[in-house]
Short mmCIF file of C-alpha atoms and ligand atoms in Angstrom, two decimals:
data_model
loop_
_atom_site.label_atom_id
_atom_site.label_comp_id
_atom_site.label_asym_id
_atom_site.label_seq_id
_atom_site.Cartn_x
_atom_site.Cartn_y
_atom_site.Cartn_z
CA MET P 29 0.01 0.11 -0.17
CA ALA P 30 1.25 3.66 -0.94
CA PRO P 31 2.55 5.20 2.32
CA LYS P 32 0.34 8.07 3.86
CA LEU P 33 2.65 11.26 3.84
CA ALA P 34 1.31 14.07 6.11
CA ILE P 35 2.96 17.76 4.63
CA ILE P 36 3.27 21.08 6.66
CA GLY P 37 2.94 23.88 4.97
CA ALA P 38 1.12 25.12 1.94
CA GLY P 39 3.70 27.02 0.50
CA MET P 40 5.66 26.92 -2.78
CA GLY P 41 7.20 23.83 -1.18
CA GLY P 42 4.26 22.19 0.26
CA LEU P 43 2.22 22.45 -2.72
CA THR P 44 4.85 21.68 -5.12
CA LEU P 45 5.30 18.10 -3.40
CA ALA P 46 2.04 17.17 -3.34
CA ALA P 47 1.51 18.30 -7.18
CA ALA P 48 4.74 15.85 -7.69
CA LEU P 49 3.42 13.21 -5.92
CA HIS P 50 -0.31 12.93 -7.13
CA PRO P 51 1.10 11.33 -10.36
CA ARG P 52 3.02 8.78 -8.38
CA GLY P 53 0.37 7.43 -6.60
CA ILE P 54 1.59 8.88 -3.25
CA ALA P 55 -1.36 10.18 -1.22
CA ALA P 56 -0.45 13.37 0.65
CA ARG P 57 -2.38 15.46 2.83
CA ILE P 58 -1.74 18.89 3.33
CA TYR P 59 -2.21 20.77 6.83
CA GLU P 60 -1.91 24.94 6.62
CA GLN P 61 -1.71 26.93 9.30
CA ALA P 62 -3.76 29.91 7.43
CA LYS P 63 -7.57 30.17 7.19
CA GLY P 64 -7.50 31.25 3.73
CA PHE P 65 -4.96 32.31 0.78
CA GLU P 66 -4.51 35.99 0.49
CA ARG P 67 -2.88 37.71 -2.93
CA LEU P 68 0.26 39.22 -1.21
CA GLY P 69 1.82 42.26 -3.05
CA ALA P 70 5.25 40.69 -3.99
CA GLY P 71 6.68 39.40 -7.21
CA ILE P 72 8.89 36.45 -7.35
CA GLN P 73 11.60 35.52 -10.08
CA MET P 74 11.32 31.92 -11.51
CA SER P 75 14.87 31.06 -13.12
CA PRO P 76 14.95 28.33 -15.62
CA ASN P 77 15.82 25.40 -12.71
CA ALA P 78 12.19 26.71 -11.07
CA MET P 79 10.76 26.96 -14.85
CA ARG P 80 11.78 23.26 -15.26
CA VAL P 81 9.99 22.22 -12.08
CA LEU P 82 6.78 24.26 -13.04
CA ARG P 83 6.77 22.49 -16.77
CA GLY P 84 7.18 18.69 -15.09
CA ILE P 85 3.73 19.66 -13.13
CA GLY P 86 2.08 20.59 -16.06
CA LEU P 87 2.22 24.31 -15.09
CA GLU P 88 4.37 26.45 -18.01
CA PRO P 89 1.44 27.03 -20.23
CA ARG P 90 -0.35 28.46 -17.62
CA ILE P 91 2.52 30.50 -16.39
CA ARG P 92 3.67 32.24 -19.44
CA MET P 93 0.16 33.32 -20.11
CA THR P 94 0.94 36.31 -17.41
CA ALA P 95 4.49 36.14 -16.38
CA PHE P 96 6.87 38.86 -17.92
CA GLN P 97 9.81 37.61 -19.80
CA PRO P 98 12.58 40.17 -19.48
CA ARG P 99 15.34 40.51 -22.46
CA THR P 100 18.00 41.01 -19.59
CA TRP P 101 18.56 41.04 -16.05
CA THR P 102 20.50 44.78 -15.66
CA ASN P 103 22.88 45.52 -13.32
CA ARG P 104 23.81 48.91 -12.13
CA ASP P 105 25.92 51.34 -10.19
CA TRP P 106 23.06 53.23 -7.60
CA ASP P 107 23.75 56.77 -8.92
CA SER P 108 25.61 56.84 -12.49
CA GLY P 109 23.27 53.89 -13.81
CA ALA P 110 26.81 52.59 -15.19
CA LEU P 111 26.12 48.76 -16.38
CA THR P 112 28.56 46.41 -14.35
CA ASN P 113 26.53 43.57 -15.88
CA GLU P 114 23.78 42.53 -18.38
CA LEU P 115 22.44 38.92 -18.22
CA PRO P 116 20.61 37.62 -21.43
CA LEU P 117 17.30 36.69 -19.78
CA GLY P 118 15.28 36.38 -23.44
CA GLY P 119 15.55 33.87 -26.39
CA GLU P 120 18.54 33.55 -25.83
CA ALA P 121 19.18 32.20 -22.21
CA GLU P 122 15.83 30.02 -23.07
CA THR P 123 17.51 28.23 -25.57
CA LYS P 124 20.74 27.86 -23.11
CA TYR P 125 18.96 26.80 -20.53
CA GLY P 126 16.19 24.63 -22.20
CA ALA P 127 13.31 26.95 -20.37
CA PRO P 128 12.63 30.60 -19.47
CA TYR P 129 13.49 33.14 -16.78
CA LEU P 130 9.95 34.41 -16.19
CA LEU P 131 9.22 37.46 -13.50
CA MET P 132 5.64 37.12 -12.01
CA HIS P 133 3.34 38.07 -9.21
CA ARG P 134 3.78 35.83 -6.29
CA GLY P 135 -0.52 35.34 -6.20
CA ASP P 136 0.14 33.99 -9.60
CA LEU P 137 2.28 31.54 -8.79
CA HIS P 138 0.98 30.12 -5.11
CA GLU P 139 -2.48 29.91 -7.08
CA ALA P 140 -1.12 27.79 -10.30
CA LEU P 141 0.60 25.73 -7.62
CA VAL P 142 -2.63 25.00 -5.61
CA SER P 143 -4.63 24.19 -8.99
CA ARG P 144 -2.26 21.64 -9.27
CA VAL P 145 -3.22 20.10 -6.07
CA PRO P 146 -6.22 17.81 -5.95
CA ALA P 147 -9.21 19.38 -4.00
CA GLY P 148 -9.71 18.34 -0.84
CA GLN P 149 -6.13 17.17 -0.27
CA ILE P 150 -5.37 20.80 1.60
CA GLU P 151 -6.81 21.01 5.08
CA LEU P 152 -6.91 24.71 6.04
CA ASP P 153 -6.70 26.48 9.34
CA LYS P 154 -4.70 23.31 10.60
CA LYS P 155 -1.59 24.98 12.72
CA LEU P 156 0.69 21.97 13.81
CA VAL P 157 1.74 22.60 17.28
CA ASP P 158 3.17 19.41 18.13
CA LEU P 159 4.43 15.98 16.37
CA ASP P 160 4.96 12.40 17.93
CA TRP P 161 7.22 10.49 15.67
CA GLY P 162 8.68 8.52 18.47
CA GLY P 163 6.82 4.97 17.44
CA ARG P 164 5.34 3.43 14.28
CA GLY P 165 4.18 6.54 12.06
CA VAL P 166 3.75 10.24 13.06
CA THR P 167 0.74 11.59 15.27
CA LEU P 168 0.14 15.63 14.47
CA ARG P 169 -1.20 17.57 16.77
CA PHE P 170 -3.14 20.97 15.77
CA ALA P 171 -3.61 24.22 17.22
CA ASP P 172 -7.82 23.36 17.05
CA GLY P 173 -7.08 20.80 19.57
CA SER P 174 -7.67 17.83 16.56
CA LYS P 175 -4.80 14.93 15.73
CA ALA P 176 -4.42 13.39 12.50
CA GLU P 177 -2.08 10.14 11.72
CA ALA P 178 0.05 9.63 8.82
CA ASP P 179 3.19 7.48 8.02
CA ALA P 180 5.84 10.14 7.51
CA VAL P 181 5.80 13.87 7.73
CA VAL P 182 7.71 16.65 5.67
CA ALA P 183 7.78 19.72 7.13
CA ALA P 184 7.22 21.98 4.27
CA ASP P 185 6.41 24.98 6.85
CA GLY P 186 8.97 27.94 6.30
CA ILE P 187 11.58 29.55 8.26
CA HIS P 188 10.13 29.17 11.84
CA SER P 189 9.39 25.51 11.26
CA ARG P 190 7.68 23.98 14.41
CA VAL P 191 8.64 20.86 13.15
CA ARG P 192 11.87 21.75 13.10
CA GLU P 193 11.54 23.51 16.52
CA LEU P 194 10.36 20.28 18.30
CA TRP P 195 13.13 18.47 16.58
CA LEU P 196 16.00 20.84 17.22
CA GLY P 197 14.39 23.28 19.97
CA PRO P 198 14.51 26.82 19.89
CA GLU P 199 17.04 28.06 17.25
CA LYS P 200 17.44 31.90 16.48
CA VAL P 201 17.71 33.02 13.18
CA ASN P 202 20.54 35.14 11.73
CA HIS P 203 19.23 38.83 11.77
CA THR P 204 21.29 40.75 8.83
CA GLY P 205 20.16 43.73 10.19
CA ARG P 206 18.71 44.93 6.79
CA VAL P 207 15.26 45.20 5.80
CA ALA P 208 13.36 44.48 2.53
CA TYR P 209 10.95 47.39 1.40
CA ARG P 210 8.72 45.37 -1.08
CA THR P 211 5.29 46.41 -3.40
CA THR P 212 3.53 46.08 -6.60
CA PHE P 213 2.04 48.91 -8.21
CA PRO P 214 0.45 50.06 -11.75
CA ALA P 215 2.90 50.85 -14.01
CA ALA P 216 0.15 53.59 -15.04
CA LEU P 217 1.80 55.61 -12.11
CA LEU P 218 4.89 56.02 -13.75
CA ASN P 219 2.83 58.25 -16.00
CA GLY P 220 5.09 56.83 -19.27
CA TYR P 221 8.66 57.06 -17.80
CA ALA P 222 10.65 54.04 -19.31
CA ILE P 223 12.40 51.72 -16.64
CA ASP P 224 14.46 49.22 -16.97
CA GLN P 225 12.46 45.71 -17.79
CA CYS P 226 14.63 43.94 -14.93
CA CYS P 227 17.53 45.74 -13.00
CA LYS P 228 19.36 45.87 -9.92
CA TRP P 229 20.58 48.97 -8.54
CA TRP P 230 23.83 48.00 -6.62
CA GLY P 231 24.50 50.88 -4.06
CA ALA P 232 27.45 50.82 -1.73
CA ASP P 233 25.88 49.19 1.33
CA ARG P 234 22.37 49.10 0.15
CA HIS P 235 20.41 47.64 -3.17
CA ILE P 236 16.98 47.82 -5.42
CA VAL P 237 15.50 45.23 -7.76
CA ILE P 238 13.18 46.90 -9.82
CA TYR P 239 11.05 44.36 -12.30
CA TYR P 240 7.69 44.16 -14.23
CA ILE P 241 5.54 41.13 -12.97
CA THR P 242 3.11 40.68 -16.03
CA ALA P 243 3.06 39.89 -19.52
CA ASN P 244 1.83 43.09 -20.77
CA ARG P 245 4.05 45.12 -18.39
CA ASP P 246 1.00 46.79 -16.17
CA GLU P 247 2.40 45.96 -13.23
CA VAL P 248 5.59 46.54 -11.24
CA TYR P 249 7.71 45.31 -8.34
CA PHE P 250 10.78 46.48 -6.45
CA VAL P 251 12.47 44.62 -3.49
CA THR P 252 15.48 46.25 -1.44
CA SER P 253 18.18 45.35 1.06
CA VAL P 254 18.87 48.67 3.44
CA PRO P 255 20.60 48.93 6.62
CA GLU P 256 17.98 49.47 9.67
CA PRO P 257 19.08 47.00 12.29
CA GLU P 258 16.46 47.93 14.89
CA PHE P 259 13.55 46.27 12.58
CA THR P 260 13.36 43.00 13.16
CA VAL P 261 9.87 42.11 12.36
CA GLU P 262 9.16 39.61 9.42
CA SER P 263 5.70 39.55 8.31
CA TRP P 264 4.27 39.62 4.55
CA SER P 265 1.31 42.18 5.78
CA ALA P 266 3.91 44.61 8.13
CA THR P 267 3.73 47.84 6.28
CA GLY P 268 6.75 50.67 5.92
CA ASP P 269 6.68 54.60 5.84
CA LEU P 270 7.38 55.72 2.26
CA ASP P 271 9.42 58.85 3.52
CA GLN P 272 11.55 55.90 5.39
CA LEU P 273 11.95 54.47 2.02
CA ARG P 274 12.40 57.59 -0.05
CA SER P 275 14.76 58.81 2.09
CA HIS P 276 17.08 55.72 2.32
CA PHE P 277 17.35 55.71 -1.65
CA ALA P 278 17.98 59.74 -1.87
CA GLY P 279 20.60 60.53 -4.54
CA PHE P 280 19.94 57.32 -6.03
CA HIS P 281 19.77 57.33 -10.18
CA GLU P 282 16.46 59.29 -11.63
CA GLN P 283 15.00 55.68 -12.63
CA VAL P 284 15.02 54.48 -8.81
CA GLN P 285 13.81 57.96 -7.74
CA ARG P 286 10.84 57.54 -10.19
CA VAL P 287 9.89 54.08 -8.89
CA VAL P 288 10.18 54.80 -5.25
CA HIS P 289 8.36 58.28 -5.89
CA ALA P 290 5.56 56.51 -7.66
CA CYS P 291 4.32 53.46 -5.10
CA PRO P 292 1.43 54.45 -3.21
CA ARG P 293 2.42 52.06 -0.34
CA VAL P 294 4.90 49.70 0.75
CA HIS P 295 5.72 46.63 2.68
CA LYS P 296 8.90 46.04 5.41
CA TRP P 297 10.22 42.82 5.91
CA ALA P 298 13.36 41.66 8.13
CA ILE P 299 16.02 40.18 5.93
CA VAL P 300 17.03 37.03 7.99
CA ASP P 301 18.44 33.72 7.15
CA ARG P 302 19.98 30.45 8.88
CA ASP P 303 23.09 28.45 8.19
CA PRO P 304 23.30 25.26 7.03
CA LEU P 305 21.84 21.83 8.63
CA PRO P 306 24.41 18.87 8.89
CA GLY P 307 21.13 16.75 8.57
CA TRP P 308 17.46 17.18 7.34
CA GLY P 309 15.44 14.58 9.72
CA LYS P 310 15.09 11.89 11.62
CA GLY P 311 12.99 8.84 10.78
CA PRO P 312 10.16 9.01 9.21
CA MET P 313 10.28 13.26 9.15
CA VAL P 314 11.85 15.42 6.99
CA LEU P 315 12.32 19.37 6.57
CA LEU P 316 12.19 20.72 2.89
CA GLY P 317 12.29 24.42 1.66
CA ASP P 318 13.09 27.03 3.89
CA ALA P 319 12.44 24.95 6.73
CA ALA P 320 15.88 23.29 5.53
CA HIS P 321 17.51 25.97 4.20
CA PRO P 322 16.20 29.54 4.73
CA MET P 323 18.53 32.10 2.70
CA THR P 324 18.35 35.70 1.90
CA GLN P 325 16.38 36.44 -1.27
CA TYR P 326 19.43 37.98 -3.34
CA MET P 327 19.60 35.20 -5.38
CA ALA P 328 16.08 34.87 -5.80
CA GLN P 329 16.59 30.99 -5.09
CA GLY P 330 14.57 30.46 -2.35
CA ALA P 331 11.19 29.09 -3.38
CA ALA P 332 13.29 27.93 -6.80
CA THR P 333 15.40 25.30 -4.20
CA ALA P 334 11.91 24.64 -2.44
CA MET P 335 10.46 23.62 -5.68
CA GLU P 336 13.60 21.88 -6.44
CA ASP P 337 13.61 19.85 -2.83
CA ALA P 338 10.09 18.81 -4.21
CA VAL P 339 10.34 17.48 -7.41
CA VAL P 340 13.87 15.27 -5.98
CA LEU P 341 11.95 14.36 -2.49
CA SER P 342 8.95 12.83 -4.86
CA ARG P 343 11.48 10.97 -6.76
CA CYS P 344 13.08 9.37 -3.81
CA LEU P 345 9.70 8.46 -2.40
CA GLU P 346 8.71 6.80 -5.73
CA ALA P 347 11.94 5.03 -5.86
CA GLU P 348 11.47 3.78 -2.03
CA PRO P 349 7.95 4.04 -1.35
CA HIS P 350 8.28 1.16 1.40
CA ASP P 351 11.31 2.71 3.52
CA ILE P 352 10.08 6.31 3.93
CA PRO P 353 13.45 6.84 6.45
CA ALA P 354 15.70 5.82 3.36
CA ALA P 355 14.19 7.91 1.48
CA PHE P 356 14.20 10.72 3.44
CA GLN P 357 18.03 10.28 3.75
CA ARG P 358 18.49 9.92 0.08
CA PHE P 359 16.94 13.60 -0.41
CA ALA P 360 18.61 15.10 1.98
CA MET P 361 21.86 13.91 0.65
CA ALA P 362 21.10 14.64 -2.67
CA ARG P 363 20.36 18.13 -1.69
CA ARG P 364 22.41 19.44 0.93
CA GLU P 365 25.50 20.44 -0.84
CA ARG P 366 23.59 22.57 -3.63
CA THR P 367 21.07 24.23 -1.01
CA ALA P 368 24.26 24.96 1.12
CA ARG P 369 25.81 26.41 -1.56
CA ILE P 370 23.18 29.12 -2.71
CA GLN P 371 23.03 29.82 0.70
CA GLY P 372 26.19 30.61 1.33
CA THR P 373 26.49 32.91 -2.03
CA SER P 374 22.97 34.35 -1.52
CA GLN P 375 24.39 35.41 1.90
CA GLN P 376 27.79 37.34 -0.17
CA ASN P 377 25.55 39.23 -2.20
CA THR P 378 27.76 39.70 -5.10
CA PHE P 379 25.54 37.54 -7.29
CA MET P 380 25.43 38.88 -10.92
CA ARG P 381 27.05 42.28 -9.87
CA GLN P 382 29.85 41.83 -12.20
CA PRO P 383 29.82 39.54 -14.97
CA THR P 384 29.31 36.00 -13.32
CA ASN P 385 28.51 32.57 -14.95
CA PRO P 386 25.01 31.36 -13.79
CA ASP P 387 24.91 27.86 -15.35
CA TRP P 388 25.16 26.25 -11.87
CA VAL P 389 22.40 27.50 -10.58
CA TYR P 390 19.97 27.92 -13.94
CA GLY P 391 21.63 24.87 -15.28
CA TYR P 392 20.32 22.25 -12.62
CA ASP P 393 17.51 19.75 -13.64
CA ALA P 394 15.74 18.38 -10.65
CA TRP P 395 13.58 15.78 -12.26
CA SER P 396 16.90 14.22 -13.98
CA ASP P 397 19.68 15.07 -11.80
CA PRO P 398 21.29 11.70 -10.28
CA LEU P 399 20.43 10.72 -7.20
CA PRO P 400 22.81 9.38 -4.54
CA GLU P 401 23.42 5.67 -3.73
CA TYR P 402 21.67 4.76 -0.29
CA ALA P 403 24.19 5.76 2.39
C1 FAD T 525 10.93 39.87 -0.28
C2 FAD T 525 11.30 38.05 -0.69
C3 FAD T 525 11.53 38.04 -2.01
C4 FAD T 525 11.94 36.66 -2.26
N1 FAD T 525 11.72 36.96 -3.76
C5 FAD T 525 12.18 35.48 -4.54
C6 FAD T 525 12.29 35.13 -5.82
O1 FAD T 525 12.07 36.10 -6.48
N2 FAD T 525 12.64 33.74 -6.32
C7 FAD T 525 12.67 33.06 -5.07
O2 FAD T 525 12.87 31.17 -5.47
N3 FAD T 525 12.38 33.22 -3.87
C8 FAD T 525 12.35 34.16 -3.58
N4 FAD T 525 12.14 34.47 -2.22
C9 FAD T 525 12.42 33.15 -1.15
C10 FAD T 525 10.82 32.71 -1.06
O3 FAD T 525 9.74 33.55 -0.72
C11 FAD T 525 10.78 31.53 0.07
O4 FAD T 525 12.22 30.60 0.19
C12 FAD T 525 9.94 30.24 -0.40
O5 FAD T 525 8.25 31.00 0.16
C13 FAD T 525 9.76 29.37 0.74
O6 FAD T 525 9.20 27.87 0.28
P1 FAD T 525 8.15 27.00 1.69
O7 FAD T 525 7.29 26.31 1.05
O8 FAD T 525 9.78 26.54 2.17
O9 FAD T 525 8.28 27.96 2.46
P2 FAD T 525 6.74 29.32 3.05
O10 FAD T 525 6.62 29.64 1.31
O11 FAD T 525 7.09 30.04 3.80
O12 FAD T 525 5.39 28.40 3.09
C14 FAD T 525 5.76 27.83 4.46
C15 FAD T 525 4.19 27.57 4.53
O13 FAD T 525 3.82 26.85 5.96
C16 FAD T 525 3.03 27.51 6.92
N5 FAD T 525 3.11 27.29 8.36
C17 FAD T 525 3.95 27.77 9.07
N6 FAD T 525 4.09 27.04 10.37
C18 FAD T 525 2.72 25.71 9.98
C19 FAD T 525 2.30 25.48 11.38
N7 FAD T 525 2.92 25.41 12.57
N8 FAD T 525 1.25 24.40 10.89
C20 FAD T 525 1.10 24.48 9.43
N9 FAD T 525 1.17 25.48 8.79
C21 FAD T 525 2.21 26.29 8.89
C22 FAD T 525 2.38 28.88 6.71
O14 FAD T 525 1.75 29.32 6.63
C23 FAD T 525 2.87 28.63 4.89
O15 FAD T 525 2.32 28.43 4.27
C24 FAD T 525 11.97 35.80 -1.23
C25 FAD T 525 11.57 36.13 -0.08
C26 FAD T 525 11.59 37.35 0.06
C27 FAD T 525 11.08 37.29 1.46
#
């Protein structure tokens, strides 16, 4: 009989895992703490390694219809606008990597992933509070007093993973002392002023990334990294002060000025990460995505690597459905080195500032990358 799997968290990683497992005949139930899904005001970059994941679960045509494919990703000096690096991302990159580089609304991506999970497989308003995985199988306990049983559990519950805490005890995240201001807004508010399709503006101690997130370029997104050590709130809903945002970018190039002055509101998020973990689980429990390897957003690879994890885990479970702990170990072995390298490179925040070869990031194919032998 196929194993019964519990996935904690209906974020990018958890949803991709359920979507990848379904055609393999492995039943997974997702338990999500939220009462419903909100359309968060954020953009997201899906690089070719992530688009290959989406292609494999049947979402590429849908994503292509709404997402924006930029011609290039430009990197510029903050004040002069001098080009420091220009990475082709249009047809040339698509031919090279066999998949496109697309920019989109985070809500569109999340909605698309939800559409690939069979109805009834996601249980909302189920906040996991406790977990017993000492005996045969796993018992999950939720904040509403209910409980559920499964053969194994995958923790896709994000950077503040409750499962990780139950396993390793309380740990502190790494506070970078920096803040991501971010917002999406109608391009019409720029009053016809032309901006780069996708550009990272590099200052001495701060940056801003600006790009379109819709195929018809009617919506703009930006995300920053600026020093603000006193602010430590991580939340998709916390709002920021527009004057403070604008003062952070005083003196930046006119394109940046136009964008930060056009946006009508802004959100604010303290940037944190964690260092790589030596192991990702124990017995019938494993961590995935941000629960295992949270990173700063400077390479735009957090969701991409969570989705890659999901595919590799689905392959390991298909290969070894009757020994889940072995499948989990194999999955962690397959993924640790790559994700640790991306976490470390993201921490440095130099990726793409100067000409850089990104083949090791974008060329990866989670569907075919060889799985390691069992330990
Ligand atoms: C400003 C910003 C910009 C970013 N830009 C990009 C980008 O362009 N490209 C990219 O690839 N990545 C990007 N990332 C990173 C990306 O958002 C994350 O890495 C990604 O969302 C991780 O996916 P996940 O499924 O592991 O966790 P999450 O998406 O955080 O999902 C975790 C889910 O678990 C649920 N949950 C948590 N605790 C419980 C519990 N106890 N019980 C039940 N459910 C629970 C949560 O409600 C949530 O739905 C960005 C991040 C930030 C902050």
